[in-house]
Coordinates of C-alpha atoms and ligand atoms in Angstrom, one line a residue:
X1 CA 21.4 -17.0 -26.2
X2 CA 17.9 -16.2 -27.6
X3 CA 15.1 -14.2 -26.2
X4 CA 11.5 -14.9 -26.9
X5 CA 8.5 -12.7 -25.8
X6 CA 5.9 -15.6 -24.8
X7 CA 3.4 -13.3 -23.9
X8 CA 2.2 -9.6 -23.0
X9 CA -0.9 -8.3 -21.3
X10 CA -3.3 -6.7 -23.4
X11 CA -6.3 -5.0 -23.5
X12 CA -9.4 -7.3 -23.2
X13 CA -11.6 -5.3 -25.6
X14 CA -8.3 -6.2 -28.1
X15 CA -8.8 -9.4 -27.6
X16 CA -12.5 -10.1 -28.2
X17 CA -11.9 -8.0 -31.4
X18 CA -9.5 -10.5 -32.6
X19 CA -10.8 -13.1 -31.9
X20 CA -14.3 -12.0 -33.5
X21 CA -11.9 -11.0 -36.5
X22 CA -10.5 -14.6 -36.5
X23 CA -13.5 -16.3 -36.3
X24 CA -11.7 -17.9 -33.4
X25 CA -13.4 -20.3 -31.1
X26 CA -10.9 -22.0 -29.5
X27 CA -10.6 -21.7 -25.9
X28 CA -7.0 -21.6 -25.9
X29 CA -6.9 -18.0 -25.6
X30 CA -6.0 -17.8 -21.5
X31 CA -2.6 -17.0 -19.8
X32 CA -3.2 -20.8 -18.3
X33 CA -1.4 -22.3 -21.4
X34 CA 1.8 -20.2 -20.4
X35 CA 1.5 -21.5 -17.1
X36 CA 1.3 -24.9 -18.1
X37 CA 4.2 -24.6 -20.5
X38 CA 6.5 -23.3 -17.8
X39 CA 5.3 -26.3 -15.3
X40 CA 6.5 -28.8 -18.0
X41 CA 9.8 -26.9 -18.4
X42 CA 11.5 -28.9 -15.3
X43 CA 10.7 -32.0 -16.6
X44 CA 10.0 -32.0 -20.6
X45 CA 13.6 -31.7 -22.2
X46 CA 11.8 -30.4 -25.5
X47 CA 12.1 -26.8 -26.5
X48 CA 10.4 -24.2 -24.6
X49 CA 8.8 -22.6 -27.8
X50 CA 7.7 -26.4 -28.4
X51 CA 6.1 -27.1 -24.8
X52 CA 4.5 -23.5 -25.7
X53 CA 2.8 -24.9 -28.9
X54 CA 1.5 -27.9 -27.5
X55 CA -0.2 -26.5 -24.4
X56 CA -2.0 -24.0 -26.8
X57 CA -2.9 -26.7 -29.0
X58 CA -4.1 -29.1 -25.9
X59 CA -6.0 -26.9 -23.7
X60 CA -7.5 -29.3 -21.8
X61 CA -4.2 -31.6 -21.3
X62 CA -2.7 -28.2 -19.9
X63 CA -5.4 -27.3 -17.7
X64 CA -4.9 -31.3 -16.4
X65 CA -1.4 -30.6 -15.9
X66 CA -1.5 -27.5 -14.0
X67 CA -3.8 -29.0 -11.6
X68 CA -1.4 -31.6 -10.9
X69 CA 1.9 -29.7 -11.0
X70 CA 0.4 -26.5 -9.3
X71 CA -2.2 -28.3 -6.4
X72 CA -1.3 -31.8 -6.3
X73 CA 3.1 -31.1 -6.2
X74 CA 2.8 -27.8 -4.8
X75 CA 4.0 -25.9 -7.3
X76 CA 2.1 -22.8 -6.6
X77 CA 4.4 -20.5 -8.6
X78 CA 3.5 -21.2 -11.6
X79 CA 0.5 -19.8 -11.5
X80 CA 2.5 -17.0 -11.1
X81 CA 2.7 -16.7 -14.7
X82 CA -0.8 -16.1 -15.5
X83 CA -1.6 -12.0 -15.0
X84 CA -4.8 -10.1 -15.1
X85 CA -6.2 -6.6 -15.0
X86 CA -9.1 -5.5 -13.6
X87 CA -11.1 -2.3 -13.6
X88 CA -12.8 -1.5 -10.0
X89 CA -15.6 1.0 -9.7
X90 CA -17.8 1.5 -7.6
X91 CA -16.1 0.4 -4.6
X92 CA -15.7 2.4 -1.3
X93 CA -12.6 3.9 0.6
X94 CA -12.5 0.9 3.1
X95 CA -13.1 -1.4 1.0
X96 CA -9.8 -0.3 -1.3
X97 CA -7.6 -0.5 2.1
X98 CA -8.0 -4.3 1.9
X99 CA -7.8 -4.7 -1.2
X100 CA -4.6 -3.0 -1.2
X101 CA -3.2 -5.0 1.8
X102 CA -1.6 -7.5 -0.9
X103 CA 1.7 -7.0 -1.3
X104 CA 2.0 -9.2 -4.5
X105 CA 0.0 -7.4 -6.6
X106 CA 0.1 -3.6 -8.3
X107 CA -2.5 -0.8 -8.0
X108 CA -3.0 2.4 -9.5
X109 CA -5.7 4.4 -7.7
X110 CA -7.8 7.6 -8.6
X111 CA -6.5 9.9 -6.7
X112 CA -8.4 12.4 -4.2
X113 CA -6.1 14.8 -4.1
X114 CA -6.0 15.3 -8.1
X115 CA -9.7 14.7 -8.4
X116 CA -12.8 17.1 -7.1
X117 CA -14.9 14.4 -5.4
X118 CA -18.2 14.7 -6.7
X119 CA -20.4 12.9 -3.5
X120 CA -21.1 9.2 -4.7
X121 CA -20.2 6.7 -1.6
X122 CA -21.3 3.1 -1.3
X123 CA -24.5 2.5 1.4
X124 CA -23.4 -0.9 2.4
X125 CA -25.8 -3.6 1.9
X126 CA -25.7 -4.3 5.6
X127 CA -28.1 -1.9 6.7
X128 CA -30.0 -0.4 3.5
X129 CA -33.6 -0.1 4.8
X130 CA -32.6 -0.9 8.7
X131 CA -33.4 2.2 11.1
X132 CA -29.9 3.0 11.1
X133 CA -29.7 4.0 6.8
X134 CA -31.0 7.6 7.2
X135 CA -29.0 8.5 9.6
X136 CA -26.2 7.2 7.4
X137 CA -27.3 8.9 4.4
X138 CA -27.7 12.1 6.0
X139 CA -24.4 12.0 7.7
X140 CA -22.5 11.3 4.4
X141 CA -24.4 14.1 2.6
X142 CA -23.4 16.6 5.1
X143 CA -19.9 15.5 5.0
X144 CA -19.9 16.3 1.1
X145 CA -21.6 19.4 2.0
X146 CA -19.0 20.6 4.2
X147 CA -16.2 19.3 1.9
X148 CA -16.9 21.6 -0.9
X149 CA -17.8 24.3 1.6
X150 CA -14.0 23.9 2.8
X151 CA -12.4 23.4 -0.8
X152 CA -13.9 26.7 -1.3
X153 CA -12.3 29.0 1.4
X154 CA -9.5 26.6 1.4
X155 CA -9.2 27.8 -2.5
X156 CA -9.0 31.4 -2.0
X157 CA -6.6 31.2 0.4
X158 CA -4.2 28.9 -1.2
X159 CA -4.9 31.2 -4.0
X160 CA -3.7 34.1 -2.2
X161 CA -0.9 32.4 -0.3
X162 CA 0.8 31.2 -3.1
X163 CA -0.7 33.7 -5.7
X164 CA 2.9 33.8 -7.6
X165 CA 2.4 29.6 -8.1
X166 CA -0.8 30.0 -10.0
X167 CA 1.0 31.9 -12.7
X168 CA 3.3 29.5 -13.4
X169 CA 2.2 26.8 -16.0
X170 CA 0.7 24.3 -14.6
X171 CA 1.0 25.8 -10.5
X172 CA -3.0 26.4 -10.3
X173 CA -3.5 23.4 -10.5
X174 CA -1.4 22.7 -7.9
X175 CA -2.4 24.5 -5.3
X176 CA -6.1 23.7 -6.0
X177 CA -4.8 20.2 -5.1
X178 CA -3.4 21.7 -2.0
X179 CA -7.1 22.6 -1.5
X180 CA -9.3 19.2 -2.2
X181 CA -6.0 17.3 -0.5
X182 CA -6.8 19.3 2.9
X183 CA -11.0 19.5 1.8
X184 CA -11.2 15.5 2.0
X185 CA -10.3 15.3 5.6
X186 CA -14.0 15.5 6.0
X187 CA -15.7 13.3 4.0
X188 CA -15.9 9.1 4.6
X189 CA -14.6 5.5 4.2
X190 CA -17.7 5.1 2.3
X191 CA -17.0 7.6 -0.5
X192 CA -16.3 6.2 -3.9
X193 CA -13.1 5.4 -5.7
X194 CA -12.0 3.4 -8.8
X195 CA -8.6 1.8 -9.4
X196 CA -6.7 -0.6 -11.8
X197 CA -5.3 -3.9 -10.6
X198 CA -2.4 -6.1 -11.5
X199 CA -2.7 -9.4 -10.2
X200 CA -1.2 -13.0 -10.7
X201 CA -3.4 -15.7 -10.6
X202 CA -1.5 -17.0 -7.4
X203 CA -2.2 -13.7 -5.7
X204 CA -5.5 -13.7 -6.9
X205 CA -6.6 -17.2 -5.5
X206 CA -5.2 -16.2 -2.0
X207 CA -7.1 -12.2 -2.2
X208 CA -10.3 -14.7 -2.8
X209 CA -9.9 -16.8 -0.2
X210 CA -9.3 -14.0 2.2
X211 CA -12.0 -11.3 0.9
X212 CA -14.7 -14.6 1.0
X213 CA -14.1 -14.7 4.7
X214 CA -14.2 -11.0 5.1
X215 CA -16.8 -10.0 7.8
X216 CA -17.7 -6.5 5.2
X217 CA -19.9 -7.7 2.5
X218 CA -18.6 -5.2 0.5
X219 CA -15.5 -7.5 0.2
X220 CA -17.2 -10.5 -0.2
X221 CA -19.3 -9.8 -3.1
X222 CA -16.0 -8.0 -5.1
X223 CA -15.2 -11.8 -4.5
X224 CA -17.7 -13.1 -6.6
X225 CA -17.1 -10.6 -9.2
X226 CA -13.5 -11.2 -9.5
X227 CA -14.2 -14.5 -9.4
X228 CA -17.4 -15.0 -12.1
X229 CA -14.5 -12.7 -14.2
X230 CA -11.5 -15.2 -14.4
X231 CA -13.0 -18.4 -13.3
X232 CA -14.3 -19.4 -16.4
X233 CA -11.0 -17.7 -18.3
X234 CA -8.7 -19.7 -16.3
X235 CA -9.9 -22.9 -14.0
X236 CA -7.0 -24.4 -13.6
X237 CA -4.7 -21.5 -12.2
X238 CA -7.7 -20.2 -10.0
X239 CA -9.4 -23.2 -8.1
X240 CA -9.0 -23.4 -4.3
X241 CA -10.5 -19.8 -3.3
X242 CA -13.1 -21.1 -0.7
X243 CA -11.8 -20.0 3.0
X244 CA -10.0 -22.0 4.8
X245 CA -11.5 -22.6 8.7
X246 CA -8.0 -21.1 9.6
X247 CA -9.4 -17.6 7.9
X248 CA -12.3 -18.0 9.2
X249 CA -12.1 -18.9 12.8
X250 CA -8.6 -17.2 13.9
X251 CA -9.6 -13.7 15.0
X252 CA -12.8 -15.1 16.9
X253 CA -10.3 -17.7 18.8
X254 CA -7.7 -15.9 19.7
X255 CA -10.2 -12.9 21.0
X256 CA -11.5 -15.3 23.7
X257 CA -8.3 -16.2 24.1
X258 CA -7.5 -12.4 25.0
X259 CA -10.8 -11.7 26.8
X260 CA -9.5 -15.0 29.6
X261 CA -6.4 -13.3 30.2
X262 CA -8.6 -10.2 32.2
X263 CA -6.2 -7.5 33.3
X264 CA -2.7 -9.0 32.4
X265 CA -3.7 -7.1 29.1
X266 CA -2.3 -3.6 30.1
X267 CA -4.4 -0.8 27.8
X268 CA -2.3 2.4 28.0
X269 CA -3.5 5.5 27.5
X270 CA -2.3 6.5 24.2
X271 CA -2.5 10.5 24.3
X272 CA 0.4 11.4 22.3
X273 CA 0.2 11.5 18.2
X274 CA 4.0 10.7 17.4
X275 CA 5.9 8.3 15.9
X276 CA 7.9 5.9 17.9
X277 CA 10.8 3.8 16.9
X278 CA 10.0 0.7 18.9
X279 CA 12.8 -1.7 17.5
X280 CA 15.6 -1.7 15.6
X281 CA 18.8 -4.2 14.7
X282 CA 21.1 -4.1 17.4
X283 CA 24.4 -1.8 16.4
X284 CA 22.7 -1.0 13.2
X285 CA 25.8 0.8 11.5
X286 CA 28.2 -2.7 12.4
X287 CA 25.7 -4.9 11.0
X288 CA 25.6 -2.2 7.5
X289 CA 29.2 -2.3 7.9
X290 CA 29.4 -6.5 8.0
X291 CA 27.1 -7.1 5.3
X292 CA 29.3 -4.9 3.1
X293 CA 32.5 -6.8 4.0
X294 CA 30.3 -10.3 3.4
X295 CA 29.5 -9.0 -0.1
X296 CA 33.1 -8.8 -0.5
X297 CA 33.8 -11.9 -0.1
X298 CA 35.2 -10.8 3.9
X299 CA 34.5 -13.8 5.3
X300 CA 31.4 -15.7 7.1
X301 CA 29.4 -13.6 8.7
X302 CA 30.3 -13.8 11.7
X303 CA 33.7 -12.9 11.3
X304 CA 32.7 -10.1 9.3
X305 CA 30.8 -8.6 12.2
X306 CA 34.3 -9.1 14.0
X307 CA 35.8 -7.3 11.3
X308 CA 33.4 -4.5 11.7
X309 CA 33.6 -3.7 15.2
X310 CA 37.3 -3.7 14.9
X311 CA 37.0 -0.6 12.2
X312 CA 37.3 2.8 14.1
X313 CA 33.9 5.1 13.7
X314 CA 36.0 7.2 10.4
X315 CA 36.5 3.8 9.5
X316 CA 33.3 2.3 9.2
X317 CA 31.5 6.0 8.0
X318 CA 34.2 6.2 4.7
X319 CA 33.0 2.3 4.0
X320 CA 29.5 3.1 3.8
X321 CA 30.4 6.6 1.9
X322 CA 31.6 4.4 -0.5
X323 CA 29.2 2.4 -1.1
X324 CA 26.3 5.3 -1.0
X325 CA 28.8 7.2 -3.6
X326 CA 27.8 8.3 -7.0
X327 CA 24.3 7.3 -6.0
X328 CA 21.8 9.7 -7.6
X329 CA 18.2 10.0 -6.3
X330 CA 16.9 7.1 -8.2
X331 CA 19.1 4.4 -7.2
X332 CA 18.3 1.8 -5.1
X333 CA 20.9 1.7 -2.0
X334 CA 22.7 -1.8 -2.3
X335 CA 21.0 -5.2 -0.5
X336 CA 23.6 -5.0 2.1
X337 CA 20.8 -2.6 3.8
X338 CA 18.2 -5.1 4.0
X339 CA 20.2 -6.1 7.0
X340 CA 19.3 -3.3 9.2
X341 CA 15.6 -3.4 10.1
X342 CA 13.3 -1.1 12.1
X343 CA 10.0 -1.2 13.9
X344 CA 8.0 2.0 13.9
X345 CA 4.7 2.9 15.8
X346 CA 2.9 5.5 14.0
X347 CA -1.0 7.0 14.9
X348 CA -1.8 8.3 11.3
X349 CA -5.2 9.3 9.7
X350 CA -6.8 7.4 6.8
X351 CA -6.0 10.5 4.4
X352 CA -2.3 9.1 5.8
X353 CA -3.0 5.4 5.7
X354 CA -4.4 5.2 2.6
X355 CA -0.6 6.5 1.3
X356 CA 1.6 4.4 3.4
X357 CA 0.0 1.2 2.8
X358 CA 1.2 1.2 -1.0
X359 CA 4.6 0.8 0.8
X360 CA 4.9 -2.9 -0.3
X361 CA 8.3 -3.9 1.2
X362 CA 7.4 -3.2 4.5
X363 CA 5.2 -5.5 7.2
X364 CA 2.3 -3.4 8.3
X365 CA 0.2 -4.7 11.0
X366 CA -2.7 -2.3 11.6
X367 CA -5.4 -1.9 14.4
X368 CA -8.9 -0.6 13.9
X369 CA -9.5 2.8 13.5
X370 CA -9.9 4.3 17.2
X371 CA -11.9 7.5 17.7
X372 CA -10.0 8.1 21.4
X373 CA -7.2 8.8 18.7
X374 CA -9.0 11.7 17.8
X375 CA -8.7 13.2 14.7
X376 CA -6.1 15.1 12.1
X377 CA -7.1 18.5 11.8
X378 CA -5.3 19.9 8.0
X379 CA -3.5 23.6 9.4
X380 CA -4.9 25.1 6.5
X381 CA -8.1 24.6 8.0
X382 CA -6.7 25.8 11.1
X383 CA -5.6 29.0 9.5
X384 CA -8.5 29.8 8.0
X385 CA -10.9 29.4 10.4
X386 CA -12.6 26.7 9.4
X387 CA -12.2 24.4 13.0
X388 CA -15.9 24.7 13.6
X389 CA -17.4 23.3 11.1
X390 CA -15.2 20.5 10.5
X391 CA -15.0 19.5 14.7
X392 CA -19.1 20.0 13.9
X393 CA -18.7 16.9 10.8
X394 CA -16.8 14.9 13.5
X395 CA -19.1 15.4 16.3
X396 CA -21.8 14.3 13.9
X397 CA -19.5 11.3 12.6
X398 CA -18.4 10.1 15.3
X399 CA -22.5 9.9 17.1
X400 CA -23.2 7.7 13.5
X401 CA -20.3 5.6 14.1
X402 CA -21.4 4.4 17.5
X403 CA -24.7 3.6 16.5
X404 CA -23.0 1.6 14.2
X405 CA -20.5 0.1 16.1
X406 CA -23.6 -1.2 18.5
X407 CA -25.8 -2.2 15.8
X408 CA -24.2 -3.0 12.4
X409 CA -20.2 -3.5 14.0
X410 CA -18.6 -4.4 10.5
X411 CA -20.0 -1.5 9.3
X412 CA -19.1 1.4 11.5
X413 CA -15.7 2.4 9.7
X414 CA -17.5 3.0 6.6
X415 CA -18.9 6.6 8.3
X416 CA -15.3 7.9 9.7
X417 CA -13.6 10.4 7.8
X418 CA -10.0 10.9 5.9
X419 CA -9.4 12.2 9.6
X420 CA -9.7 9.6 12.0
X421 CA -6.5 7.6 13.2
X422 CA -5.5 4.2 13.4
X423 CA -2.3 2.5 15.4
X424 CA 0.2 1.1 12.8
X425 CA 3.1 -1.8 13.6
X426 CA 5.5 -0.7 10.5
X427 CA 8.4 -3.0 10.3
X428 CA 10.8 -2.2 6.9
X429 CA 14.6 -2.1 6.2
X430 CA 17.0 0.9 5.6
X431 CA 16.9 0.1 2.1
X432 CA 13.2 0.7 1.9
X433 CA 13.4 3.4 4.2
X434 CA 15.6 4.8 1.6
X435 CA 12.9 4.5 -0.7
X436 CA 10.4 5.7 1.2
X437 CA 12.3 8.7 2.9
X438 CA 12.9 9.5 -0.9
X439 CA 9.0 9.5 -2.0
X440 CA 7.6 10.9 1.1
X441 CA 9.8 13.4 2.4
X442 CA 9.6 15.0 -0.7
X443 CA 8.6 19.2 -1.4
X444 CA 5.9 16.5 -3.9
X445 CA 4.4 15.0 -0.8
X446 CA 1.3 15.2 0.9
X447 CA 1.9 17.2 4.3
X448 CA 0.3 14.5 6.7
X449 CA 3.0 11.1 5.3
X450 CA 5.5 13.9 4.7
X451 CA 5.6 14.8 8.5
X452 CA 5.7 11.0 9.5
X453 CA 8.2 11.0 7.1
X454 CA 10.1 13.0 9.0
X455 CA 9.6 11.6 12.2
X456 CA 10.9 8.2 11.0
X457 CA 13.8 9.7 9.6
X458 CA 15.1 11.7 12.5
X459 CA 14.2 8.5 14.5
X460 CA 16.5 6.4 12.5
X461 CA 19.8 8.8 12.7
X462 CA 19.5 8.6 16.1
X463 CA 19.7 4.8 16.1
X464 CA 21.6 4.3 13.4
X465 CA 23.5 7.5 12.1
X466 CA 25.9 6.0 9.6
X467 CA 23.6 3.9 7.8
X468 CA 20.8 6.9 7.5
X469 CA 23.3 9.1 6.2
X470 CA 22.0 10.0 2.7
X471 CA 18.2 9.6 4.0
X472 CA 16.8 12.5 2.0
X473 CA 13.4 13.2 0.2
X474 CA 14.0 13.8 -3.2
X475 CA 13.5 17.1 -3.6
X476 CA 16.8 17.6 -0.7
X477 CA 18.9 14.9 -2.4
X478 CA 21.7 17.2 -3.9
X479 CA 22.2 19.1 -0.8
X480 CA 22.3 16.4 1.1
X481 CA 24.5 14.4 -1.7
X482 CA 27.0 17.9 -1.1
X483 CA 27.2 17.6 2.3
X484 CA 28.7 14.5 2.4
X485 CA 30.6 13.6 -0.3
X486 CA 31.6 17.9 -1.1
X487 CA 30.4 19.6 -4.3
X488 CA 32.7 18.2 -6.8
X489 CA 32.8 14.4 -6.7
X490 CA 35.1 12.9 -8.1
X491 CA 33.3 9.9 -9.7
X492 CA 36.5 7.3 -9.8
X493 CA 37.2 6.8 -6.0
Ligands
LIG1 C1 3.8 12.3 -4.8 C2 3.1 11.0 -5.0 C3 1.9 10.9 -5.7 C4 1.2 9.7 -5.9 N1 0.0 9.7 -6.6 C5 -0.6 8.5 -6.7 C6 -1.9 8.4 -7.4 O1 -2.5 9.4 -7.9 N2 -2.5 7.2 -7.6 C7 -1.9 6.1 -7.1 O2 -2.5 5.0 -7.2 N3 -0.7 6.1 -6.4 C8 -0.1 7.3 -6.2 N4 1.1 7.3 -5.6 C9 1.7 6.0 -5.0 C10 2.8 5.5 -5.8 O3 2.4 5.2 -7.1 C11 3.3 4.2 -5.2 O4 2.4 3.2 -5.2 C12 3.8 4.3 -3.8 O5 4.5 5.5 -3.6 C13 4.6 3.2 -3.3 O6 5.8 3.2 -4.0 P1 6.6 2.0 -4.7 O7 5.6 1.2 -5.4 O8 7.7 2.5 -5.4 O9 7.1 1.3 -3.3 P2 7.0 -0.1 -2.6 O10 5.7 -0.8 -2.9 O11 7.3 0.1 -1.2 O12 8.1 -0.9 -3.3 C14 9.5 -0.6 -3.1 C15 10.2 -0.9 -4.4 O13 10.1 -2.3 -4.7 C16 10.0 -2.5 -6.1 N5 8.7 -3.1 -6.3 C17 7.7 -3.4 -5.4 N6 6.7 -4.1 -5.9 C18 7.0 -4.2 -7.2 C19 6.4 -4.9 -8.3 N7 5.2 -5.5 -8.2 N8 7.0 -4.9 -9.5 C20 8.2 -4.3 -9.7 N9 8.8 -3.7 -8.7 C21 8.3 -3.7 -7.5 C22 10.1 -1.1 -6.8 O14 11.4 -0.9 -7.0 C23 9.6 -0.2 -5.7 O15 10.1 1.1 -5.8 C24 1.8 8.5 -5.4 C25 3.0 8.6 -4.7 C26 3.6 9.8 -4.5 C27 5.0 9.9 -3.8

C-alpha cells in the first residue's frame, strides 16, 4: 500500500508568493490538473503519480480532457476534486440564507451572537434612489438604534441575573452573548455579515447557475464575482454556469398552474407557533430493529422485518441498547438509523433559521417569510420590559415591508428582522436527529433552536420511543447514558 498527498488547499496570498519567488509563469498552477489526473485514472493503466506529472506538464491537454470526460461523458465528479475558498464580505443576511442552501459545500459564518453588530447593512441595488430608499434607510437605522438600546438593558440584567457567571473566567463574556443573541431580534435581513466558503468546483458550477437566475440582484452579482474569481483559474472544471430555462421559468409555471386551480387550494389559518411531526416511517422502532438484523447478515430485508416484529417489545429495546452501548456523545449512532425518517413542520424566526439551515443532512423546503406569523419576542426582552419598543421596530418594519412587497417584491425580505417567521418542511433521519438533538438541545445552545429542539425530540419518542432512546443534547448525555444502560457499564457486553 502507499499513500500520497496529491494536493492540499492553501492560502492564495501563499501561492502568489511562490510563485513570484519562482519566477513561475506557468499556468499549471490550478486544482484542474488534479481533476484531470483522476479523470484519466479509469482508463490510463500508468501510475497515478505519472498521470499527475503529465497533466501538470500539459495544461492545456488536461483542460481538453476534462471537458470531454466531465461535459461530454458525464462525468461530473470529477470536478469534484478541484476545491476553493472564498472570503465573503459585504454581503447581507438574506443573501447568506441562499447561499447556505447548498448542501455540498462548508461555511463558517461570523457570528451575531459572538459579535457586537456595529450597523452596516446592504441598500440593495434595486431601489437605491427610488422613492422607496429613505424610508428603507431610516427604518434600518432605527432598528440599529433600538438594538443597542436593548443590548444595553438586556446587559445589566443578564449581568445581575447571572452575576456569579461573570466571575468565572471567561462567563462575562457569556452572558454579554446572552445579551447581543436576544438584542439582534430587532435588526434586519439586510444587515451585514461575512463568512468563509468551501466549495468544489462541481458545487460551484451548480451555486452559479442557480444564484444567475436568482430574482435578488444581490445574488446575482455575488455570481459574477465568484465567477470573474475562478473562471479564469480553472475553465475547464467551471464552464456551464448560465441558467438553465428549467431555473428560470419553474416557479413562474407552476404559480399559474396554482392560481387555475382557485379554491381547491385550502389556506388554513396557521395561529399556532409549534412544531408538528407530520410524517414519519411506519413502525419506526421495527424498521430500526430490521435494519440492525440486515447488517447482520439476518436475511433480505424483508424477512428481517418479519424477524423484527416477531421480537417481543424487551426484545427489540435490549437490540437497539446494544447497539446505542458504549456510545459517548460524539459518536455517530450506526447507519442502520438512516432507515427511520421524519417530517417535521416548524414556524421558526430567522434568528432560528439562520441556525437550522447549516443542518446539511436534512431536506429543508422553506416558504417565504410570512408576517401573519407574527414575530419571536426573546423573554428576556419580555422580562425586562422592553415589549414596547421592540413591537414599535416591528410596527415600523412591517409598514416598510409592504411598501416593498407592492413596489420592489424581491426586495421586501431584506427589511424584516431576526424575528419574523417562516414555515419549514424539515425531512431528516434518526441518525441526524441524533446529531442534531446533540448540538441543539444543548445548555451551549441558543434558546430559540434549542426549544424547537425540544419539540422535535419529545415528538419523536412519541412515534418512535425505542429508536429515540438516547436522544440527548450534549450537555444531558451522561444522565441520560445512566438511565439506560445504569451507572457502571460494563464495556464487554
Ligand atoms: C453552539 C453552537 C455555536 C455555533 N457557532 C457558529 C458560528 O459562530 N459560526 C458558524 O458559522 N457556525 C456556527 N455553528 C454551526 C456549526 O458550525 C455547524 O455548521 C452546524 O451546527 C451544523 O452542524 P454539522 O455541520 O455538524 O451538521 P450537518 O451539516 O447536519 O452534518 C451532519 C454531519 O455530517 C457530516 N458532514 C456534513 N457535511 C460534511 C462535510 N462537508 N464534510 C465532512 N463531514 C460532513 C458531519 O459528520 C456532520 O456532523 C454553531 C453551532 C453550535 C451548536
Amino acid at each position: 500500500m502507499n499513500v500520497v498527498l496529491a494536493g492540499y488547499n492553501i492560502d492564495a496570498d501563499i501561492i502568489e508568493e511562490l510563485k513570484k519567488k519562482a519566477g513561475w509563469e506557468k499556468d499549471n498552477v490550478t486544482p484542474e490538473t488534479l481533476s484531470a489526473a483522476y479523470a484519466r485514472i479509469s482508463r490510463d493503466p500508468s501510475d497515478i503519480g505519472e498521470i499527475r506529472k503529465k497533466a501538470q506538464k500539459e495544461t492545456d491537454k488536461a483542460r481538453k480532457s476534462n471537458e470531454t470526460i466531465i461535459f461530454g461523458l458525464g462525468h461530473a465528479s470529477v470536478a469534484e476534486h478541484a476545491v476553493f475558498n472564498f472570503d465573503i464580505t459585504g454581503i447581507s443576511r438574506l443573501a447568506v440564507e441562499e447561499i447556505q442552501k447548498y448542501r455540498l459545500a462548508s461555511f463558517t459564518e461570523k457570528s451575531q451572537r459572538y459579535i457586537t453588530l456595529d450597523g452596516d447593512f446592504i441598500i440593495p441595488s434595486e431601489i437605491r434612489n427610488s422613492p422607496v430608499e429613505n424610508d428603507f434607510k431610516n427604518l434600518i437605522e432605527f432598528q440599529n438604534i433600538v438594538y443597542l438600546k436593548l443590548y444595553d438593558g438586556l446587559k445589566k440584567y443578564f449581568f445581575a441575573k447571572f452575576s456569579e457567571k461573570i466571575k468565572t473566567k471567561g462567563g462575562k463574556t457569556v452572558v454579554e452573548g446572552w445579551a447581543k443573541e436576544d438584542a439582534r431580534y430587532v435588526v434586519s435581513l439586510a444587515t451585514h455579515s461575512q463568512f468563509g466558503m468551501t466549495a468544489n468546483a462541481r458545487t460551484l458550477e451548480h451555486m452559479l447557475r442557480r444564484f444567475r437566475a436568482s430574482k435578488i440582484s444581490e445574488i446575482r452579482e455575488l455570481a459574477e464575482k465568484i465567477y470573474m474569481e475562478v473562471h479564469a483559474l480553472s475553465p475547464s472544471v467551471i464552464k456551464y454556469t448560465e441558467p438553465s430555462v428549467y431555473d428560470t421559468h419553474r416557479e413562474v409555471l407552476v404559480g399559474s398552474k396554482i392560481k387555475n386551480y382557485g379554491d381547491k387550494i385550502i389556506k388554513p389559518e396557521w395561529d399556532q407557533v409549534d412544531t408538528k411531526l407530520r410524517q414519519h416511517t411506519k413502525n419506526p422502532d421495527t424498521v430500526l430493529c430490521a435494519s440492525i438484523l440486515y447488517t447482520h447478515n439476518e436475511g433480505d430485508f424483508e424477512s428481517c422485518i418479519k424477524s423484527a416484529n416477531n421480537l417481543t417489545k424487551k426484545m427489540k429495546k435490549d437490540l437497539i441498547k446494544s447497539s446505542l452501548k458504549n456510545r459517548e456523545c460524539w459518536d455517530r449512532v450506526e447507519r442502520a438509523f438512516e432507515m427511520v425518517e421524519y417530517v417535521y413542520e416548524l414556524v421558526v424566526s430567522a434568528s432560528n433559521y439562520a441556525q437550522l439551515k447549516r443542518h446539511r443532512m436534512s431536506t429543508q423546503i422553506v416558504q417565504d417569510y410570512d408576517i401573519s406569523l407574527k414575530y419571536t419576542v426573546p423573554p428576556s426582552i419580555i422580562e425586562t420590559g422592553q415589549t414596547p419598543i421592540f413591537s414599535e421596530v416591528m410596527k415600523r418594519t412591517e409598514h416598510v415591508y409592504d411598501t416593498l412587497k407592492k413596489t420592489y417584491p424581491s426586495c421586501k425580505n431584506y427589511a424584516l428582522t431576526n424575528a419574523h417567521r417562516r414555515k419549514v418542511l424539515l425531512k431528516l433521519n434518526a441518525r441526524e436527529l441524533y446529531h442534531f438533538i446533540s448540538l441543539r438541545d444543548d445548555e451551549h445552545a441558543q434558546w430559540d433552536i434549542r426549544e424547537t429542539a425540544r419539540s422535535m425530540k419529545k415528538l419523536s419518542e412519541e412515534a418512535a420511543p425505542l429508536t429515540s432512546m438516547m436522544l440527548s443534547g450534549k450537555s444531558d448525555f451522561s444522565s441520560c447514558r445512566d438511565k439506560i444502560f445504569g451507572m457502571n457499564i460494563d464495556t464487554a457486553t
